[in-house]
Coordinates of N, CA, C and O in Angstrom, one line a residue:
X1 N -105.2 125.0 -15.4 CA -105.9 124.2 -14.4 C -107.1 123.5 -15.1 O -107.7 124.1 -16.0
X2 N -107.4 122.3 -14.7 CA -108.4 121.5 -15.3 C -109.4 121.0 -14.2 O -109.0 120.9 -13.1
X3 N -110.6 120.8 -14.6 CA -111.6 120.3 -13.7 C -111.7 118.8 -13.8 O -112.4 118.1 -13.1
X4 N -110.9 118.2 -14.8 CA -111.0 116.8 -15.1 C -110.1 116.0 -14.0 O -109.1 116.5 -13.6
X5 N -110.6 114.9 -13.6 CA -109.9 114.1 -12.6 C -108.6 113.5 -13.2 O -108.5 113.3 -14.4
X6 N -107.7 113.2 -12.4 CA -106.4 112.6 -12.8 C -106.7 111.2 -13.4 O -106.0 110.8 -14.4
X7 N -107.7 110.5 -12.9 CA -108.1 109.2 -13.4 C -108.6 109.3 -14.9 O -108.2 108.5 -15.7
X8 N -109.4 110.3 -15.1 CA -109.9 110.5 -16.5 C -108.8 110.9 -17.4 O -108.7 110.4 -18.5
X9 N -107.9 111.8 -17.0 CA -106.8 112.2 -17.9 C -105.9 111.0 -18.2 O -105.5 110.7 -19.3
X10 N -105.7 110.1 -17.1 CA -104.9 108.9 -17.3 C -105.6 108.0 -18.3 O -104.9 107.3 -19.1
X11 N -106.9 107.9 -18.2 CA -107.6 107.1 -19.2 C -107.5 107.6 -20.6 O -107.3 106.8 -21.5
X12 N -107.5 108.9 -20.8 CA -107.3 109.4 -22.2 C -105.9 109.1 -22.7 O -105.7 108.7 -23.8
X13 N -104.9 109.2 -21.8 CA -103.6 108.9 -22.2 C -103.3 107.4 -22.4 O -102.5 107.1 -23.2
X14 N -104.1 106.5 -21.8 CA -104.0 105.1 -22.0 C -104.8 104.6 -23.2 O -104.6 103.4 -23.6
X15 N -105.6 105.4 -23.7 CA -106.5 105.0 -24.8 C -105.7 104.7 -26.1 O -104.7 105.4 -26.4
X16 N -106.1 103.7 -26.8 CA -105.5 103.4 -28.1 C -106.4 104.0 -29.2 O -107.6 103.8 -29.2
X17 N -105.9 105.0 -29.9 CA -106.6 105.7 -30.9 C -106.3 105.1 -32.3 O -105.1 104.8 -32.6
X18 N -107.3 104.9 -33.1 CA -107.1 104.3 -34.4 C -107.6 105.2 -35.5 O -108.4 106.0 -35.3
X19 N -107.0 105.0 -36.7 CA -107.4 105.7 -37.9 C -107.6 104.6 -39.0 O -106.7 103.7 -39.2
X20 N -108.7 104.6 -39.6 CA -109.0 103.6 -40.7 C -108.6 104.3 -42.0 O -109.2 105.3 -42.5
X21 N -107.5 103.9 -42.6 CA -106.9 104.6 -43.8 C -106.3 103.6 -44.8 O -105.6 102.7 -44.4
X22 N -106.7 103.7 -46.0 CA -106.1 102.9 -47.1 C -106.2 101.4 -46.8 O -105.3 100.7 -47.1
X23 N -107.4 101.0 -46.3 CA -107.6 99.6 -46.0 C -106.9 99.0 -44.8 O -106.9 97.8 -44.7
X24 N -106.3 99.9 -44.0 CA -105.6 99.4 -42.8 C -106.0 100.2 -41.6 O -106.6 101.3 -41.8
X25 N -105.7 99.7 -40.5 CA -106.0 100.4 -39.2 C -104.6 100.8 -38.6 O -103.8 99.9 -38.4
X26 N -104.5 102.1 -38.4 CA -103.2 102.6 -37.8 C -103.6 103.0 -36.4 O -104.6 103.7 -36.1
X27 N -102.8 102.5 -35.4 CA -103.0 102.8 -34.0 C -101.9 103.7 -33.5 O -100.8 103.6 -33.8
X28 N -102.4 104.7 -32.6 CA -101.4 105.5 -31.9 C -101.9 105.8 -30.5 O -103.0 105.5 -30.2
X29 N -101.0 106.3 -29.7 CA -101.3 106.7 -28.3 C -100.7 108.1 -28.1 O -99.7 108.5 -28.7
X30 N -101.2 108.7 -27.1 CA -100.8 110.1 -26.7 C -99.3 110.0 -26.3 O -98.9 109.2 -25.5
X31 N -98.5 111.0 -26.9 CA -97.2 111.1 -26.4 C -96.2 110.0 -26.8 O -95.0 110.1 -26.4
X32 N -96.6 109.1 -27.7 CA -95.8 108.0 -28.1 C -95.5 108.1 -29.6 O -96.3 108.4 -30.4
X33 N -94.2 107.9 -29.9 CA -93.7 107.9 -31.3 C -94.4 106.8 -32.1 O -94.5 105.7 -31.6
X34 N -94.9 107.1 -33.3 CA -95.6 106.1 -34.1 C -95.1 106.3 -35.5 O -95.6 107.1 -36.3
X35 N -94.1 105.4 -35.9 CA -93.6 105.5 -37.3 C -94.8 105.3 -38.4 O -94.7 105.9 -39.4
X36 N -95.8 104.4 -38.0 CA -96.9 104.2 -39.0 C -97.7 105.5 -39.2 O -98.1 105.8 -40.3
X37 N -98.0 106.2 -38.1 CA -98.7 107.5 -38.3 C -97.9 108.5 -39.1 O -98.4 109.1 -40.0
X38 N -96.6 108.6 -38.7 CA -95.7 109.5 -39.4 C -95.7 109.3 -40.9 O -95.8 110.2 -41.7
X39 N -95.5 108.0 -41.3 CA -95.5 107.6 -42.7 C -96.8 107.9 -43.4 O -96.8 108.5 -44.5
X40 N -97.9 107.5 -42.7 CA -99.2 107.8 -43.4 C -99.5 109.3 -43.5 O -99.9 109.7 -44.6
X41 N -99.2 110.1 -42.5 CA -99.4 111.5 -42.6 C -98.6 112.1 -43.7 O -99.1 112.9 -44.5
X42 N -97.4 111.7 -43.8 CA -96.5 112.2 -44.8 C -97.0 111.8 -46.2 O -97.0 112.7 -47.1
X43 N -97.5 110.6 -46.4 CA -98.0 110.2 -47.7 C -99.3 111.0 -48.1 O -99.5 111.3 -49.3
X44 N -100.0 111.5 -47.1 CA -101.2 112.3 -47.3 C -100.9 113.7 -47.4 O -101.8 114.5 -47.8
X45 N -99.7 114.1 -47.1 CA -99.3 115.5 -47.2 C -99.9 116.3 -46.0 O -100.1 117.5 -46.1
X46 N -100.2 115.6 -44.9 CA -100.8 116.2 -43.7 C -99.7 116.6 -42.7 O -98.9 115.8 -42.3
X47 N -99.7 117.9 -42.3 CA -98.7 118.4 -41.4 C -99.3 118.5 -40.0 O -98.6 118.5 -39.0
X48 N -100.7 118.7 -39.9 CA -101.3 118.8 -38.6 C -102.8 118.4 -38.8 O -103.4 118.6 -39.9
X49 N -103.3 117.8 -37.8 CA -104.7 117.3 -37.8 C -105.3 117.3 -36.4 O -104.6 117.3 -35.4
X50 N -106.6 117.2 -36.3 CA -107.3 117.0 -35.1 C -107.9 115.6 -35.1 O -108.3 115.1 -36.1
X51 N -108.0 115.0 -33.9 CA -108.7 113.7 -33.7 C -109.7 114.0 -32.7 O -109.5 114.2 -31.5
X52 N -111.0 113.9 -33.1 CA -112.1 114.4 -32.3 C -113.3 113.5 -32.4 O -113.6 112.9 -33.4
X53 N -114.0 113.3 -31.2 CA -115.2 112.6 -31.2 C -116.3 113.6 -30.8 O -116.1 114.6 -30.2
X54 N -117.5 113.2 -31.2 CA -118.7 113.9 -30.7 C -119.5 113.1 -29.7 O -120.5 113.6 -29.1
X55 N -119.0 111.9 -29.5 CA -119.7 111.0 -28.5 C -119.6 111.5 -27.1 O -118.6 112.1 -26.7
X56 N -120.6 111.2 -26.3 CA -120.6 111.4 -24.9 C -120.1 112.8 -24.4 O -119.1 112.9 -23.7
X57 N -120.8 113.9 -24.8 CA -120.3 115.2 -24.4 C -120.2 115.3 -22.9 O -121.0 114.7 -22.1
X58 N -119.1 116.0 -22.5 CA -118.8 116.2 -21.1 C -118.6 114.9 -20.3 O -118.7 114.8 -19.1
X59 N -118.3 113.8 -21.1 CA -118.0 112.6 -20.5 C -119.3 111.8 -20.0 O -119.1 110.8 -19.3
X60 N -120.4 112.3 -20.3 CA -121.7 111.7 -19.9 C -122.1 110.6 -20.9 O -122.3 111.0 -22.1
X61 N -122.3 109.4 -20.5 CA -122.6 108.3 -21.4 C -124.0 108.5 -21.9 O -125.0 108.7 -21.2
X62 N -124.1 108.6 -23.2 CA -125.4 108.7 -23.9 C -125.7 107.4 -24.7 O -124.9 106.6 -24.9
X63 N -127.0 107.3 -25.2 CA -127.4 106.2 -25.9 C -126.6 106.1 -27.2 O -126.1 107.1 -27.8
X64 N -126.6 104.9 -27.8 CA -125.9 104.7 -29.1 C -126.6 105.6 -30.1 O -125.9 106.2 -31.0
X65 N -127.9 105.7 -30.1 CA -128.6 106.5 -31.1 C -128.3 108.0 -31.0 O -128.0 108.6 -32.0
X66 N -128.2 108.5 -29.8 CA -127.8 109.9 -29.6 C -126.4 110.1 -30.1 O -126.1 111.1 -30.8
X67 N -125.5 109.2 -29.7 CA -124.1 109.4 -30.1 C -123.9 109.3 -31.6 O -123.1 110.1 -32.2
X68 N -124.7 108.4 -32.3 CA -124.6 108.3 -33.7 C -125.1 109.6 -34.4 O -124.5 110.1 -35.3
X69 N -126.1 110.2 -33.8 CA -126.6 111.5 -34.3 C -125.6 112.6 -34.1 O -125.4 113.4 -35.1
X70 N -124.9 112.6 -33.0 CA -123.9 113.6 -32.8 C -122.7 113.4 -33.7 O -122.1 114.4 -34.2
X71 N -122.4 112.2 -34.0 CA -121.3 111.9 -34.9 C -121.6 112.4 -36.3 O -120.8 112.9 -37.0
X72 N -122.9 112.2 -36.7 CA -123.3 112.7 -38.0 C -123.3 114.2 -38.1 O -122.9 114.7 -39.1
X73 N -123.6 114.9 -37.0 CA -123.5 116.3 -36.9 C -122.0 116.7 -37.1 O -121.7 117.7 -37.8
X74 N -121.1 116.0 -36.5 CA -119.6 116.3 -36.7 C -119.2 116.1 -38.1 O -118.5 116.9 -38.7
X75 N -119.7 115.0 -38.7 CA -119.4 114.7 -40.2 C -119.9 115.9 -41.0 O -119.2 116.3 -41.9
X76 N -121.1 116.4 -40.8 CA -121.7 117.5 -41.5 C -120.9 118.7 -41.4 O -120.6 119.5 -42.3
X77 N -120.4 119.0 -40.2 CA -119.6 120.2 -39.9 C -118.3 120.1 -40.7 O -117.9 121.0 -41.4
X78 N -117.6 118.9 -40.7 CA -116.4 118.7 -41.4 C -116.6 118.9 -42.9 O -115.8 119.6 -43.6
X79 N -117.6 118.3 -43.4 CA -117.9 118.4 -44.9 C -118.2 119.8 -45.2 O -117.8 120.3 -46.3
X80 N -119.0 120.5 -44.4 CA -119.4 121.9 -44.7 C -118.2 122.8 -44.7 O -118.2 123.9 -45.4
X81 N -117.2 122.5 -43.9 CA -115.9 123.3 -43.9 C -114.9 122.9 -45.0 O -113.9 123.5 -45.1
X82 N -115.3 121.9 -45.7 CA -114.4 121.4 -46.8 C -113.1 120.7 -46.3 O -112.1 120.7 -47.0
X83 N -113.2 120.1 -45.1 CA -112.1 119.5 -44.5 C -112.1 118.0 -44.9 O -113.2 117.4 -45.2
X84 N -111.0 117.3 -44.8 CA -110.9 115.9 -45.0 C -111.0 115.2 -43.7 O -110.7 115.7 -42.7
X85 N -111.6 114.0 -43.7 CA -111.7 113.2 -42.5 C -111.5 111.7 -42.8 O -111.8 111.2 -43.9
X86 N -111.1 111.0 -41.8 CA -110.9 109.6 -41.8 C -111.5 109.1 -40.5 O -111.3 109.6 -39.4
X87 N -112.2 108.0 -40.6 CA -112.9 107.4 -39.4 C -111.9 106.7 -38.5 O -110.9 106.2 -38.9
X88 N -112.1 106.8 -37.2 CA -111.3 106.1 -36.2 C -112.1 105.8 -35.0 O -113.3 106.1 -34.9
X89 N -111.4 105.1 -34.0 CA -112.1 104.8 -32.7 C -111.1 105.1 -31.6 O -109.9 104.8 -31.8
X90 N -111.6 105.5 -30.5 CA -110.8 105.6 -29.3 C -111.2 104.4 -28.4 O -112.4 104.3 -28.0
X91 N -110.3 103.5 -28.2 CA -110.5 102.3 -27.5 C -109.9 102.4 -26.1 O -108.6 102.3 -26.0
X92 N -110.6 102.5 -25.0 CA -110.1 102.7 -23.7 C -109.4 101.4 -23.2 O -109.8 100.3 -23.6
X93 N -108.5 101.6 -22.3 CA -107.7 100.5 -21.7 C -108.1 100.4 -20.3 O -107.8 101.4 -19.5
X94 N -108.7 99.4 -19.8 CA -109.0 99.2 -18.4 C -110.3 100.0 -18.1 O -111.1 100.4 -18.9
X95 N -110.5 100.2 -16.8 CA -111.7 100.9 -16.3 C -111.3 102.2 -15.7 O -110.2 102.4 -15.2
X96 N -112.2 103.2 -15.8 CA -112.0 104.4 -15.0 C -112.3 104.2 -13.6 O -113.3 103.5 -13.3
X97 N -111.5 104.7 -12.7 CA -111.7 104.5 -11.3 C -113.1 105.0 -10.9 O -113.6 106.0 -11.3
X98 N -113.8 104.2 -10.1 CA -115.2 104.5 -9.6 C -116.2 104.8 -10.7 O -117.1 105.5 -10.5
X99 N -116.0 104.3 -11.9 CA -116.9 104.7 -13.0 C -117.4 103.4 -13.7 O -117.8 103.5 -14.9
X100 N -117.4 102.3 -13.1 CA -118.0 101.1 -13.6 C -117.3 100.4 -14.7 O -116.1 100.2 -14.7
X101 N -118.0 100.0 -15.8 CA -117.5 99.1 -16.8 C -116.4 99.7 -17.7 O -116.2 101.0 -17.7
X102 N -115.7 98.9 -18.4 CA -114.6 99.3 -19.3 C -115.2 100.3 -20.3 O -116.3 100.2 -20.8
X103 N -114.4 101.3 -20.6 CA -114.7 102.4 -21.5 C -115.1 101.8 -22.8 O -114.3 101.2 -23.5
X104 N -116.3 102.1 -23.3 CA -116.7 101.6 -24.6 C -116.1 102.4 -25.7 O -115.9 103.6 -25.6
X105 N -115.7 101.7 -26.8 CA -115.1 102.4 -27.9 C -115.9 103.5 -28.4 O -117.2 103.4 -28.5
X106 N -115.3 104.7 -28.7 CA -116.0 105.8 -29.2 C -115.5 106.1 -30.7 O -114.3 106.1 -30.9
X107 N -116.5 106.4 -31.5 CA -116.1 106.8 -32.9 C -115.5 108.2 -32.9 O -116.0 109.1 -32.2
X108 N -114.4 108.3 -33.7 CA -113.7 109.6 -33.8 C -113.5 109.9 -35.3 O -113.7 109.0 -36.1
X109 N -113.1 111.1 -35.6 CA -112.6 111.5 -36.9 C -111.3 112.1 -36.8 O -111.0 112.9 -35.9
X110 N -110.4 111.7 -37.7 CA -109.1 112.4 -37.9 C -109.5 113.5 -38.9 O -109.9 113.1 -40.0
X111 N -109.3 114.7 -38.6 CA -109.7 115.8 -39.4 C -108.5 116.7 -39.8 O -107.7 117.1 -39.0
X112 N -108.4 116.9 -41.2 CA -107.3 117.7 -41.7 C -107.7 118.5 -42.9 O -108.6 118.1 -43.6
X113 N -107.1 119.7 -43.1 CA -106.1 120.3 -42.2 C -106.8 120.9 -41.0 O -107.9 121.5 -41.2
X114 N -106.2 120.8 -39.8 CA -106.8 121.4 -38.6 C -105.8 121.8 -37.6 O -105.0 120.9 -37.2
X115 N -105.7 123.0 -37.3 CA -104.8 123.6 -36.4 C -105.2 123.2 -34.9 O -106.3 122.7 -34.7
X116 N -104.3 123.4 -34.0 CA -104.5 123.2 -32.6 C -105.8 123.9 -32.2 O -106.7 123.4 -31.5
X117 N -105.8 125.2 -32.5 CA -107.0 126.1 -32.2 C -108.3 125.6 -32.8 O -109.4 125.6 -32.3
X118 N -108.2 125.1 -34.1 CA -109.3 124.6 -34.8 C -109.8 123.3 -34.1 O -111.1 123.1 -34.0
X119 N -108.9 122.5 -33.7 CA -109.3 121.2 -33.0 C -110.1 121.6 -31.7 O -111.1 121.0 -31.3
X120 N -109.5 122.6 -31.0 CA -110.1 123.0 -29.7 C -111.5 123.6 -30.0 O -112.5 123.3 -29.2
X121 N -111.7 124.3 -31.0 CA -113.0 125.0 -31.4 C -114.0 123.9 -31.7 O -115.1 123.9 -31.2
X122 N -113.7 122.9 -32.5 CA -114.6 121.8 -32.8 C -114.9 121.0 -31.5 O -116.1 120.7 -31.3
X123 N -113.9 120.7 -30.7 CA -114.1 120.0 -29.5 C -115.1 120.7 -28.6 O -116.0 120.1 -28.0
X124 N -114.9 122.0 -28.5 CA -115.8 122.8 -27.6 C -117.2 122.9 -28.2 O -118.2 122.9 -27.5
X125 N -117.3 122.9 -29.6 CA -118.6 122.9 -30.2 C -119.4 121.7 -29.8 O -120.6 121.7 -29.6
X126 N -118.7 120.5 -29.6 CA -119.4 119.3 -29.3 C -119.2 118.9 -27.8 O -119.4 117.8 -27.4
X127 N -118.9 120.0 -27.0 CA -118.8 119.8 -25.5 C -118.0 118.7 -25.1 O -118.3 117.9 -24.1
X128 N -116.8 118.5 -25.7 CA -115.9 117.5 -25.3 C -114.9 117.9 -24.2 O -114.7 119.1 -24.0
X129 N -114.5 117.0 -23.4 CA -113.5 117.2 -22.3 C -112.1 117.5 -22.9 O -111.3 118.2 -22.3
X130 N -111.8 116.8 -24.0 CA -110.5 116.9 -24.5 C -110.5 116.5 -26.0 O -111.5 115.9 -26.5
X131 N -109.5 116.9 -26.7 CA -109.3 116.6 -28.1 C -107.8 116.2 -28.3 O -107.0 116.4 -27.4
X132 N -107.5 115.6 -29.4 CA -106.1 115.3 -29.7 C -105.6 116.1 -30.9 O -106.4 116.2 -31.9
X133 N -104.5 116.7 -30.8 CA -103.9 117.4 -32.0 C -102.6 116.6 -32.4 O -101.8 116.2 -31.6
X134 N -102.5 116.4 -33.7 CA -101.4 115.7 -34.2 C -100.5 116.5 -35.2 O -101.1 117.2 -36.1
X135 N -99.2 116.5 -35.0 CA -98.3 117.1 -35.9 C -97.2 116.1 -36.1 O -96.7 115.5 -35.1
X136 N -96.8 115.9 -37.4 CA -95.9 114.8 -37.6 C -96.4 113.5 -37.1 O -97.5 113.1 -37.4
X137 N -95.6 112.9 -36.2 CA -96.1 111.7 -35.6 C -96.3 111.8 -34.1 O -96.5 110.8 -33.4
X138 N -96.4 113.1 -33.6 CA -96.7 113.3 -32.2 C -98.1 113.6 -32.0 O -98.7 114.5 -32.7
X139 N -98.8 113.0 -31.0 CA -100.2 113.2 -30.7 C -100.2 113.9 -29.3 O -99.7 113.3 -28.3
X140 N -100.8 115.0 -29.2 CA -100.9 115.8 -28.0 C -102.4 115.8 -27.5 O -103.3 116.1 -28.2
X141 N -102.6 115.5 -26.2 CA -103.9 115.6 -25.6 C -104.1 117.0 -25.2 O -103.2 117.6 -24.5
X142 N -105.2 117.6 -25.6 CA -105.5 119.0 -25.3 C -106.8 119.0 -24.4 O -107.9 118.6 -24.9
X143 N -106.6 119.3 -23.1 CA -107.8 119.4 -22.2 C -108.6 120.6 -22.5 O -108.0 121.7 -22.6
X144 N -109.9 120.5 -22.5 CA -110.8 121.6 -22.8 C -111.6 122.1 -21.6 O -112.2 123.1 -21.6
X145 N -111.5 121.4 -20.5 CA -112.3 121.7 -19.3 C -111.3 121.9 -18.1 O -110.4 121.3 -18.0

């Protein structure tokens, strides 16, 4: 059971997630097959990863300065754990019902190696509503609230 609204979950599922890797931008979506992601992960030797933002904890819009500070905290955590990361963005599609303007792009990190439980732990550390776990070329939305 989740406390997140169906509209918010639908927005997460409609989001275009990107990874900046090897001079290109790879895009994927929740639950959709992505040959580009599968090929890139295979080249990197990655079997599982987390895709996590520190922006806007609990879905509350914060200032750009606060979000950048939270992102830097996430980067420090990843480096401190000796994990690899690649920059990405979650780019919302459309508007959330009753929530005003189009969802502003949020900076994310693809973090590897990271298990499903590891992704959940980091997401909870940064008070996120959800994280994405990737295995092969499949991206799974994991609700945390």
